[in-house]
XYZ file of C-alpha atoms in Angstrom:
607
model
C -47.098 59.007 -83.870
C -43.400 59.214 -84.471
C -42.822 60.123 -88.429
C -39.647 58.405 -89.863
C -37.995 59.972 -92.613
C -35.013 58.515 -94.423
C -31.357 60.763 -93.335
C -29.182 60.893 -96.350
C -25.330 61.636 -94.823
C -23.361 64.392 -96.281
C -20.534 62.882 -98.584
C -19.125 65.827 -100.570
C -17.890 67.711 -96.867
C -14.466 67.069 -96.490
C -14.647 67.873 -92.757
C -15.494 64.659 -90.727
C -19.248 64.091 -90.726
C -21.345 66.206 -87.741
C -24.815 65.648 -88.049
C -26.858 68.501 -87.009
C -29.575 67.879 -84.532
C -32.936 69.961 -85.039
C -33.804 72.508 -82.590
C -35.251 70.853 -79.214
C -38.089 71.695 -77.440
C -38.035 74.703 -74.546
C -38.310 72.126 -71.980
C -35.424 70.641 -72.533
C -31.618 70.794 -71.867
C -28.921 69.988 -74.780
C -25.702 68.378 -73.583
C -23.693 67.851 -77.111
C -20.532 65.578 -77.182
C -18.646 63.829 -79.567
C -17.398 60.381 -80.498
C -16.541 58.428 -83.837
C -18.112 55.446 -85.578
C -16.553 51.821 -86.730
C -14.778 53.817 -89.522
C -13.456 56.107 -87.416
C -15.723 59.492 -88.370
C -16.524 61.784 -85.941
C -20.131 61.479 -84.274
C -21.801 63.766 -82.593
C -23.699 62.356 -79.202
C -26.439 64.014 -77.265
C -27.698 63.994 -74.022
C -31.191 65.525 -73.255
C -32.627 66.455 -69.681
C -35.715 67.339 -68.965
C -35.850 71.039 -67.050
C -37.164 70.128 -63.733
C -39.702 73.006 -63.660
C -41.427 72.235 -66.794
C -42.698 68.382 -65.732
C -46.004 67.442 -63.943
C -45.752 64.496 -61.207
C -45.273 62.134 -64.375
C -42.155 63.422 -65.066
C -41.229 63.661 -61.103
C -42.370 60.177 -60.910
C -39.750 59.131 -63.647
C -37.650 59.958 -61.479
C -34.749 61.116 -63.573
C -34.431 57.556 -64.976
C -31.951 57.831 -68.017
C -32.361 55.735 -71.356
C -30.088 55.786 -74.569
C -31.351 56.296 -78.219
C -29.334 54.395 -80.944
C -30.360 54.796 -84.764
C -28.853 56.670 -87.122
C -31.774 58.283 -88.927
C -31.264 61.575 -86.439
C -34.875 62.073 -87.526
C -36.079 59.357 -85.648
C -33.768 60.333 -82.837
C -35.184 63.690 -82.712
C -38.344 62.623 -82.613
C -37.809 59.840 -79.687
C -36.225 62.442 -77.807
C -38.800 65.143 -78.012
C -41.501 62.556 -76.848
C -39.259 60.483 -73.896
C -38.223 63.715 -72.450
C -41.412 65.379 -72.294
C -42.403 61.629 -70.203
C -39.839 62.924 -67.651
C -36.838 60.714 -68.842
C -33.277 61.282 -69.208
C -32.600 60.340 -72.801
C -29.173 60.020 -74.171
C -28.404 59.445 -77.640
C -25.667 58.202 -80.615
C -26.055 57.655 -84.207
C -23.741 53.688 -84.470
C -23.581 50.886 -81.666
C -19.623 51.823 -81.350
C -20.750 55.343 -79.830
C -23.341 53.715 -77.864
C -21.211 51.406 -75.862
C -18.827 54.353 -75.481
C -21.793 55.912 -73.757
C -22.448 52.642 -71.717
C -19.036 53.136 -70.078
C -19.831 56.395 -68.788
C -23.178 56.649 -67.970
C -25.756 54.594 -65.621
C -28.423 53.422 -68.081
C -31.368 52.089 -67.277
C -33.147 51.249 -71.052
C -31.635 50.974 -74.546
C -33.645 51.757 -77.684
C -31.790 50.472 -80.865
C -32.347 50.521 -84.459
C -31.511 47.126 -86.190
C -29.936 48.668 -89.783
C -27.133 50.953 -88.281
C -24.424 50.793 -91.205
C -21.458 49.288 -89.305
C -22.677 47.510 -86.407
C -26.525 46.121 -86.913
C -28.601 46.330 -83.659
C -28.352 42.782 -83.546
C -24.668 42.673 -82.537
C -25.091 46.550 -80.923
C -27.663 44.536 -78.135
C -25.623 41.479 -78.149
C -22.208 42.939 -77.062
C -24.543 45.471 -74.174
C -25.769 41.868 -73.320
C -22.240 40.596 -72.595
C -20.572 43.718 -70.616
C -24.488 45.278 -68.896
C -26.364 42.204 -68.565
C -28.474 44.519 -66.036
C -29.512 46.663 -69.147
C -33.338 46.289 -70.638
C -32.892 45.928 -74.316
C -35.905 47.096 -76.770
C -35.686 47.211 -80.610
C -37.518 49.743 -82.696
C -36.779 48.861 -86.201
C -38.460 49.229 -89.758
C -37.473 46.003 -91.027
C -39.607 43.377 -88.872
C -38.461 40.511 -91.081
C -38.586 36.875 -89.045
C -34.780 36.574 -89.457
C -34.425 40.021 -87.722
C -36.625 39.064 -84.975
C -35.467 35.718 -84.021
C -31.750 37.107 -84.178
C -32.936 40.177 -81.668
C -34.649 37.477 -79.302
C -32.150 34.928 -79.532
C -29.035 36.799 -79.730
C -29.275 40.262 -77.799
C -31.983 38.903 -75.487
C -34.343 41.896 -76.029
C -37.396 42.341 -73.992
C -39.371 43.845 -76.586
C -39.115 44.070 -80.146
C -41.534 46.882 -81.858
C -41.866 48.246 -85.172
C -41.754 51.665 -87.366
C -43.769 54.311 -86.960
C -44.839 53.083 -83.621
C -47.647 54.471 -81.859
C -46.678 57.177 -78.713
C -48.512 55.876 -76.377
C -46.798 51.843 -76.921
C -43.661 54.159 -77.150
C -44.154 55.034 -73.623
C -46.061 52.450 -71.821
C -43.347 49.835 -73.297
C -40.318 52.362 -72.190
C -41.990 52.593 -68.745
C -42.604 49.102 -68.320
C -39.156 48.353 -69.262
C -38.047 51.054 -66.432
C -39.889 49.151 -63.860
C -38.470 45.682 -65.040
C -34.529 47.104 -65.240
C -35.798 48.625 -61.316
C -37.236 45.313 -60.015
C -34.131 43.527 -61.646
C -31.689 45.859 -59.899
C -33.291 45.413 -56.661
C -33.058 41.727 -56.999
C -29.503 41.943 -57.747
C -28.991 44.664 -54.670
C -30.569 41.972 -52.593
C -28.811 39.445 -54.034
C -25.846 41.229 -52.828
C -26.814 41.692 -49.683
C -27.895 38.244 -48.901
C -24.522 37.020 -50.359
C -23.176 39.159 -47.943
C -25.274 38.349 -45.155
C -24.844 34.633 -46.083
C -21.024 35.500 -46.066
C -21.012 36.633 -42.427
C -23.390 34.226 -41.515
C -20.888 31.304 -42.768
C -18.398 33.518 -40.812
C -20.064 33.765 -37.722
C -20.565 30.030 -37.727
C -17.336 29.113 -38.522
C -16.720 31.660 -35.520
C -19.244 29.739 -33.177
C -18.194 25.816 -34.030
C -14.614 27.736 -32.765
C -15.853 28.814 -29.728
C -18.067 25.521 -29.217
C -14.960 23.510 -30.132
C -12.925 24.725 -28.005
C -15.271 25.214 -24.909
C -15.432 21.392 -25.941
C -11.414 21.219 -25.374
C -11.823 23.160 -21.950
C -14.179 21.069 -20.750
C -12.304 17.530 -21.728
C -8.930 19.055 -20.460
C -10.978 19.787 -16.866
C -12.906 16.771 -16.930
C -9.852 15.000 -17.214
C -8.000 16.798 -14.582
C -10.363 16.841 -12.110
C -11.248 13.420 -12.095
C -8.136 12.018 -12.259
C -7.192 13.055 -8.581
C -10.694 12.570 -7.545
C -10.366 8.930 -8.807
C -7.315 8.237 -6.321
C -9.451 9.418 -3.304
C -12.940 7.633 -3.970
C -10.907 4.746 -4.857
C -8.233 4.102 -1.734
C -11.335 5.431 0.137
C -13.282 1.953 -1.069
C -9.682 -0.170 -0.998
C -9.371 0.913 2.544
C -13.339 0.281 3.402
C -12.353 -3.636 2.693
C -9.483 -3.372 5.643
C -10.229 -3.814 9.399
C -10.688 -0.160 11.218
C -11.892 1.213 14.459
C -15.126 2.613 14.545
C -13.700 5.886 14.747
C -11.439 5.145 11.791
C -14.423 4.017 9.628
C -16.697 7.337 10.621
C -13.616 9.808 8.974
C -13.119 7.177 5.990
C -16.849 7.665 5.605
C -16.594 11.382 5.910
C -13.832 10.857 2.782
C -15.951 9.142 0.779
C -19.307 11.118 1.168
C -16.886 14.724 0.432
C -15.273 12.887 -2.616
C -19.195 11.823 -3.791
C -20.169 15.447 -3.530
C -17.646 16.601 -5.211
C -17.713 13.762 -7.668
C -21.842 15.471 -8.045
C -20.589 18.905 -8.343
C -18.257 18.203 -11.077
C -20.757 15.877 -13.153
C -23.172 18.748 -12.794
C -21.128 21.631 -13.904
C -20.102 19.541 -16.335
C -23.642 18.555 -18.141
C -24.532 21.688 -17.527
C -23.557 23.472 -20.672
C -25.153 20.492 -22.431
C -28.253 20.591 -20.361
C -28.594 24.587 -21.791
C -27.891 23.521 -24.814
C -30.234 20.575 -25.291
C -27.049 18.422 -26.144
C -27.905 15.656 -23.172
C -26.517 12.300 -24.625
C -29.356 9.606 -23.886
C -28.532 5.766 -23.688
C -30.924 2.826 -23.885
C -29.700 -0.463 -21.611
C -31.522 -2.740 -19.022
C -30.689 -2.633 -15.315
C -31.881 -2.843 -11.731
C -33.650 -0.146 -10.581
C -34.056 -1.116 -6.899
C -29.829 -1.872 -7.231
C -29.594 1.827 -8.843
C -31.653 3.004 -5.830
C -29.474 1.327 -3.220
C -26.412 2.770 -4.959
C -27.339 6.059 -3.652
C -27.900 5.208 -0.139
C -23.827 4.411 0.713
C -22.657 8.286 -0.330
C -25.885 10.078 0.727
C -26.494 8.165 3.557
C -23.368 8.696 4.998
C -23.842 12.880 3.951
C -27.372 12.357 5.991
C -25.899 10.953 9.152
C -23.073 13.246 9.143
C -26.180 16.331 9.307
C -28.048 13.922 11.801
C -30.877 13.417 9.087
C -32.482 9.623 8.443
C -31.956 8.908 4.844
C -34.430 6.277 3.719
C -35.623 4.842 0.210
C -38.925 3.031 0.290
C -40.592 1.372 -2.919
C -43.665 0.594 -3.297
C -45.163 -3.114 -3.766
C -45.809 -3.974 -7.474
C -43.187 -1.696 -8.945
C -40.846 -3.387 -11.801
C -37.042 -3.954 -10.549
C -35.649 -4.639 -13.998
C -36.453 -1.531 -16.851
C -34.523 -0.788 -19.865
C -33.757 3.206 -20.033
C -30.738 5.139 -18.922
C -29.459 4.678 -15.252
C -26.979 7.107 -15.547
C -29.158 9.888 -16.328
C -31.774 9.166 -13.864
C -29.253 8.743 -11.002
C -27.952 11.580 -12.104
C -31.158 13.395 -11.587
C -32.090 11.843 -8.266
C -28.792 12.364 -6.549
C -29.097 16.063 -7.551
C -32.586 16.514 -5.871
C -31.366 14.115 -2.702
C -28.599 15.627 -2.182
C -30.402 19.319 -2.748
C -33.057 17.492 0.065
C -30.204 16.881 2.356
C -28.655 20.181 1.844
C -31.447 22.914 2.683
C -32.710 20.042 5.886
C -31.445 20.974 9.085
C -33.438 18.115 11.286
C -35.463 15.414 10.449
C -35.510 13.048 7.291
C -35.222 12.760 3.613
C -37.342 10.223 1.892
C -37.130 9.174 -1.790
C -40.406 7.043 -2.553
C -40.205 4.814 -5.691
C -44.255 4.082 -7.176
C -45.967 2.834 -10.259
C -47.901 5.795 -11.484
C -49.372 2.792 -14.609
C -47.897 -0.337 -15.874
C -48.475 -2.026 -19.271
C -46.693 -4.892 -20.201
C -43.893 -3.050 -21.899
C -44.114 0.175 -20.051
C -43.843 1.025 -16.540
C -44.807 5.111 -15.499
C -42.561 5.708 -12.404
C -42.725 8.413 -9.924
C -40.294 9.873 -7.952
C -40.721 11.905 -4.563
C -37.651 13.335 -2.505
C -39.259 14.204 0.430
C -37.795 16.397 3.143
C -38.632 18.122 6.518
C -36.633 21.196 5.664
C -38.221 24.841 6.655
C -40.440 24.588 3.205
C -40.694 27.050 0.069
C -43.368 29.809 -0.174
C -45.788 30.024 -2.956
C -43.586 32.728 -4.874
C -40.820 31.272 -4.475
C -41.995 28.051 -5.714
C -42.941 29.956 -9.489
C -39.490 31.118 -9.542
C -38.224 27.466 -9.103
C -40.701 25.778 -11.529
C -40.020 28.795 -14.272
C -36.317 28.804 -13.391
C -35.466 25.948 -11.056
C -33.188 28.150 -8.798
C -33.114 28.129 -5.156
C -34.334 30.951 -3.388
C -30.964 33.255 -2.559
C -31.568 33.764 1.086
C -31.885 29.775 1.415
C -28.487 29.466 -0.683
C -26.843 31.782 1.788
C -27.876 30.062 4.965
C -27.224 26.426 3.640
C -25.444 26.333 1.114
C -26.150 24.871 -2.688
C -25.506 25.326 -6.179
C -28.631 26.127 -8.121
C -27.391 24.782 -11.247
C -27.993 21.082 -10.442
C -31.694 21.773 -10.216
C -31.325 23.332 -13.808
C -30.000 20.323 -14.922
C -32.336 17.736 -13.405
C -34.914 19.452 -15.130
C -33.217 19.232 -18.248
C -32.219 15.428 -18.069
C -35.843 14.965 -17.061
C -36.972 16.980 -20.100
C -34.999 14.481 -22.038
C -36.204 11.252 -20.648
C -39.619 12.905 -21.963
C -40.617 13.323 -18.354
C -41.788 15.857 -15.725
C -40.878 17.447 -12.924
C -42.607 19.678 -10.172
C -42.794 20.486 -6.302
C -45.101 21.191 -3.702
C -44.018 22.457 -0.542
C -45.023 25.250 2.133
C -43.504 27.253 5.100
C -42.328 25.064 7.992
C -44.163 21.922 6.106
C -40.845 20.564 4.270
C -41.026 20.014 0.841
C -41.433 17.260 -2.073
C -39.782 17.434 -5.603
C -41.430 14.783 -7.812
C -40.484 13.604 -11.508
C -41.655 11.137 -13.887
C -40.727 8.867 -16.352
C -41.517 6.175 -18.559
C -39.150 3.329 -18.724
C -39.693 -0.054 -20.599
C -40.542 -2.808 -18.892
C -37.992 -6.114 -19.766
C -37.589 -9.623 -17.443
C -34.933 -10.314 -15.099
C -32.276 -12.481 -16.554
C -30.923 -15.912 -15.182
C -28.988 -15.202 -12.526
C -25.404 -15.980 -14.088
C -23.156 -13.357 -12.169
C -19.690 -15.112 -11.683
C -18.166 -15.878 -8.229
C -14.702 -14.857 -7.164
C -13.280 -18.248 -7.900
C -14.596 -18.113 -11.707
C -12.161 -15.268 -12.088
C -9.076 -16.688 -10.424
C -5.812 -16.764 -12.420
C -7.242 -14.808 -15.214
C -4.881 -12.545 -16.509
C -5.347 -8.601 -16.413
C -2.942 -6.195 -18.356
C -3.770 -2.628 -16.531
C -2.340 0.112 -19.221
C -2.057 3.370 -16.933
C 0.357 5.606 -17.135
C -0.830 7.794 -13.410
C 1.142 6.010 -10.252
C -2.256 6.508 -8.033
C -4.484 5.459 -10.734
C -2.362 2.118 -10.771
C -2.409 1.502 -7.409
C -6.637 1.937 -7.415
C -7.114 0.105 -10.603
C -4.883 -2.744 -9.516
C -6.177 -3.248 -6.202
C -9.387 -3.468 -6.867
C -8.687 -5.799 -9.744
C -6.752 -8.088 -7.384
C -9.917 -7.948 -5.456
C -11.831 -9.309 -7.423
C -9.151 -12.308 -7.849
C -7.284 -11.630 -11.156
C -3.488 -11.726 -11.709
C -2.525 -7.865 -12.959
C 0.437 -7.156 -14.807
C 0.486 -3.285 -15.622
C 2.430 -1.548 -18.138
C 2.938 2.656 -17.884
C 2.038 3.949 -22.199
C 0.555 2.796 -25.144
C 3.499 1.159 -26.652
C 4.582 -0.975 -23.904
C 1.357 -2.463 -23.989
C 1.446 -3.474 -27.308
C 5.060 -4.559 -26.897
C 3.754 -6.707 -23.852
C 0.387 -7.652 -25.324
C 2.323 -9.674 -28.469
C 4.472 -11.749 -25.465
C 1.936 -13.164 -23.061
C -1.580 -14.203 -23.116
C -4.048 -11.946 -21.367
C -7.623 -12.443 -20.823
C -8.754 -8.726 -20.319
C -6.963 -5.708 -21.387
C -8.151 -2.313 -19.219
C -6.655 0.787 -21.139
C -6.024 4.367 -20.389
C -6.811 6.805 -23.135
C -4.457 9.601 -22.629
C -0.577 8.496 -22.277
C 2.830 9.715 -23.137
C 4.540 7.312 -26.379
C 1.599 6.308 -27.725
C -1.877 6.599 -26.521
C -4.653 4.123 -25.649
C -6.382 4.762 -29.383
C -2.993 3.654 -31.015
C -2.278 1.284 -28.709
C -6.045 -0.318 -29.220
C -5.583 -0.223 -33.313
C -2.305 -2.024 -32.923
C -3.264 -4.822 -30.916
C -6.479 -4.782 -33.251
C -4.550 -4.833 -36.690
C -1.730 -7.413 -34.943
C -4.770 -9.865 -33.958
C -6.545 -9.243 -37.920
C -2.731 -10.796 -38.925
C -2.765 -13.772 -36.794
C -3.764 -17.280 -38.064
C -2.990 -19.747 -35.056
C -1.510 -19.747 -31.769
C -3.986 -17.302 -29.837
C -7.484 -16.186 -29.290
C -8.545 -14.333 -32.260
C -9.916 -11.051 -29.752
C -9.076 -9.919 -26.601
C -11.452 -7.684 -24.879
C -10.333 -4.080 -24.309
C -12.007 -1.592 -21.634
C -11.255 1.909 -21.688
C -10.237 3.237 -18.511
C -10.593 6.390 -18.682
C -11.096 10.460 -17.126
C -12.472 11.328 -20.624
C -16.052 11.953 -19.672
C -17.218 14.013 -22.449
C -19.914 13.784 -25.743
C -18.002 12.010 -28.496
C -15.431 9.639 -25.538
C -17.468 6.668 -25.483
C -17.370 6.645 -29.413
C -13.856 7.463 -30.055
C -13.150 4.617 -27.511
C -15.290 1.959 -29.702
C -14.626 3.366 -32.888
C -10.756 2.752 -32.188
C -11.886 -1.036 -31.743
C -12.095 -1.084 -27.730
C -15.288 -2.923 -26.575
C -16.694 -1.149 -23.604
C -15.761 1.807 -21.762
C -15.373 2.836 -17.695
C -15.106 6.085 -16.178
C -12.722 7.504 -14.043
C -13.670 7.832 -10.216
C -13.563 3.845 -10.729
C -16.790 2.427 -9.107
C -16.213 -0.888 -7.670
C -19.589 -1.844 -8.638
C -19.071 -0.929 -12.232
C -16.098 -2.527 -12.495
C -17.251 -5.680 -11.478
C -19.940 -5.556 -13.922
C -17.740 -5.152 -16.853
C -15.396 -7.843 -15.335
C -18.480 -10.568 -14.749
C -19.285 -9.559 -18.790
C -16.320 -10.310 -20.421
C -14.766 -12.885 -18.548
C -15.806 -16.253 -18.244
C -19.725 -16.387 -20.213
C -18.498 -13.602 -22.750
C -21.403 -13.270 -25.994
C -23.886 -11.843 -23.532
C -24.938 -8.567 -25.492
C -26.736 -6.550 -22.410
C -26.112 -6.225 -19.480
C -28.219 -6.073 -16.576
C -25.957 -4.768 -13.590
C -25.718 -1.592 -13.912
C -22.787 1.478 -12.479
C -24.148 3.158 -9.705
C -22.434 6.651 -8.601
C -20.709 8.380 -11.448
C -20.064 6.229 -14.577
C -21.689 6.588 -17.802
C -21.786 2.769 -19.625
C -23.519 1.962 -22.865
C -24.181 -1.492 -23.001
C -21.269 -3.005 -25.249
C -21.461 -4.192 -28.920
C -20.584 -7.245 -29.884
């Protein structure tokens, strides 16, 4: 048991006070220094190591850990220090709390030890101030004086982890030191990994920052080519259909036809490379709206037809009795998908025919299960070739090389069939041809009245076409004209709303991207001009985007900046027709059931 005996200080030296330290044991190392107390006498510090030769695996384990001693009964100090270093421990001492936060500042300490009646500085405030600067510190108190006051102050103030008394028993001593050890260890792992998962949380926050960069502006690359590459495309698909309405030779028709079908497959290729980094990324934008299928289907035959002749292949559709014309899904992405595994069908065929069957797999009363089979009499896939294409949907290289193809379409049919919670296979085999199947599940909805609009319904309505690209006027306007509206067009933002304020106009079509002001301005100042008006004019005029934007996030910029529907550039004559027969005479419908066929992307509008 550690004795405590009462140290009377020397007052009659004049010399400052040095209090001499009994003789330590053999196995240990003194390392004498000096400091001064709160009244500025000299104190002598000590630092005691253990000789490493002298320890059994007790002391190894300690591991060199170091504590500090503070009382200033140097009895009591001597006889701490003659039991903690024989435990294997690194013991420091000092005689005040002002000399033991000296030693704080120089040493790594692991455990403090304090008296609580230290003339000068009680332990009390000793612990609180180590609690303040070395939170990381354990704090025990070994006093005589075990009063509740005392206590309650060590515990509430210096937030010590143990308090224990005078004499205290060795063995406590040392299980309560080594416990203490293990708590300041576990604590300072907890703050090294702390640390580190600040910093990993730190480059993590980086590196995301770093990726919504890179996504972001992949996003901008994509828009800005999008953009650009339909723009021009929209000027060839669309005189191509202006000039299908004139009267041509035979011959004349067959290389118009030949314009249209190249401008279709490149019209594919682009919406394909296009979706897809969206495909990959499981970004695929789905839409919900009711349409025809069987007018979807017949969409397709004009541009692949005409790619089928022109390879001397029969292109035929075929549905099957009992299947459901009018579903509610998205047309867009199914088109998508089937034009991709048509066109792939009419690609790798060099004789013969390529057959898309439409059949009821099931029907409820609110569900239909379709399937789809693109049939072809092409030279047919071997077995191991067909794993590669159901694990990776790529075509075989050799194929690719002899006919031509991109296998990235097929990637991305499987991923917009993925999305419409469908599946997709094959079956094929050598000089047999080949079938690529998917299904889906669509919901089932009746046909509406038949309410389209004739030609003459639409006469003398007024059209203000807001596009600032020469060609894109000339398509846009003719085949508005077609369809028997007056056009007046305007070349930016601006003049539109300049020209919008002057005349009455029953349909407003509006590019997105123009010099002066854009189509978004242009939209909120028509919108915020019609909010002022009282009398004199319809309270809304409809306003359709026209637009190459193409992209996630278009559609919704487009009706966020108060535009009510939105139309993709290649212009499909068929599409626009649709949106002309919806907001123009019988406007208030809220779905529509014609739906694009070719390239646009629609979302039925919101009223």
């Amino acid at each position: 048991m550690v004795e405590c005996r009462k140290y009377m200080p020397c007052t009659t030296s004049p010399k400052p006070s040095c209090r001499a330290l009994p003789r330590r044991p053999a196995t240990s190392t003194c390392h004498p220094a000096s400091g001064q107390d709160n009244e500025g006498r000299k104190q002598l510090l000590a630092q005691w190591t253990p000789c490493t030769n002298a320890f059994s695996a007790d002391a190894n384990a300690a591991e060199q850990r170091t504590l500090l001693l503070v009382d200033d009964e140097e009895n009591v100090l001597s006889a701490l220090q003659r039991l903690l270093v024989r435990s294997g421990y690194q013991v420091l001492t000092a005689t005040s709390g002002p000399a033991g936060l000296a030693l704080l500042e120089r040493h790594d300490i692991g455990v403090i030890i304090s008296d609580q009646r230290m003339p000068g500085m009680t332990g009390v405030e000793f612990l609180s101030r180590v609690k303040l600067r070395h939170p990381g510190i354990v704090r025990l108190m070994l006093s005589g004086f075990a009063d509740l006051k005392a206590v309650t102050a060590a515990i509430n103030e210096g937030a010590i982890y143990r308090f224990l008394t005078k004499p205290c028993d060795n063995e406590l001593l040392r299980s309560n030191v080594e416990e203490a050890f293990r708590h300041f260890e576990i604590r300072r792992e907890n703050e090294r990994l702390r640390r580190e998962l600040l910093a990993s949380n730190l480059a993590l926050e980086d590196a995301l920052v770093a990726t919504r960069r890179k996504e972001q502006a992949n996003a901008d690359y994509f828009s800005t080519m999008s953009h650009a590459l339909r723009t021009p495309l929209n000027g060839v698909l669309g005189m191509a259909e202006l000039l299908q309405e004139t009267t041509l030779e035979a011959q004349q028709r067959d290389y118009l036809e030949t314009i249209a079908s190249s401008g279709h497959r490149l019209l594919t290729l682009i919406n394909d490379m296009l979706d897809t980094p969206k495909a990959e990324a499981g970004k695929l934008i789905l839409e919900t709206i009711d349409f025809d299928l069987q007018d979807l289907v017949e969409g397709l035959e004009q541009p692949l037809g005409t790619l089928a002749r022109h390879k001397g292949l029969t292109f035929v559709t075929h549905f099957k009795s009992r299947t459901p014309l009018i579903v509610r899904g998205d047309p867009t992405r199914l088109r998508q998908a089937l034009t991709i595994l048509l066109s792939n069908a009419i690609k790798f065929t060099p004789a013969g025919e390529v057959l898309l069957n439409v059949l009821p797999v099931e029907t409820a009363d609110d569900e239909v299960h379709l399937l789809f089979e693109v049939n072809d009499t092409g030279e047919g896939i071997d077995t191991a070739t067909q794993h590669s294409l159901l694990d990776y949907f790529t075509r075989a290289e050799s194929t690719i090389r002899i006919y031509g193809g991109d296998s990235k379409g097929l990637s991305v049919c499987k991923q917009l069939v993925m999305a419409m919670d469908g599946e997709i296979g094959l079956s094929s085999a050598p000089g047999r041809g080949s079938t690529f199947w998917f299904n889906v599940r669509l919901a089932r909805t009746s046909p509406p009245p038949d309410t389209r609009p004739t030609l003459s319904m639409h006469r003398h309505k007024r059209v203000l076409l807001v596009e600032d690209d020469p060609i894109d006027q000339a398509v846009a306007g003719g085949l508005l004209r077609a369809s028997g509206l007056e056009v007046e067009t305007v070349s930016n933002g601006q003049q539109a709303v300049d020209t919008w304020s002057r005349n009455h106009y029953d349909l407003v079509f509006m590019a997105c991207r123009m010099p002066v002001m854009d189509g978004y301005q242009a939209t909120q100042h028509i919108r915020a001009h019609e909010a002022r008006q009282t009398t004199g004019r319809a309270d809304h005029t409809p306003i359709i985007a026209l637009t190459a934007n193409a992209m996630s996030g278009d559609r919704e910029r487009c009706l966020q900046a108060g535009m009510d529907d939105y139309v993709i550039k290649p212009v499909n004559r068929q599409v626009l027709q649709t949106v002309i027969d919806h907001w123009l005479p019988g406007r208030g419908r809220q779905v529509l059931t014609l739906v694009p066929t070719g390239n646009s992307s629609r979302q039925a509008p919101h009223r």
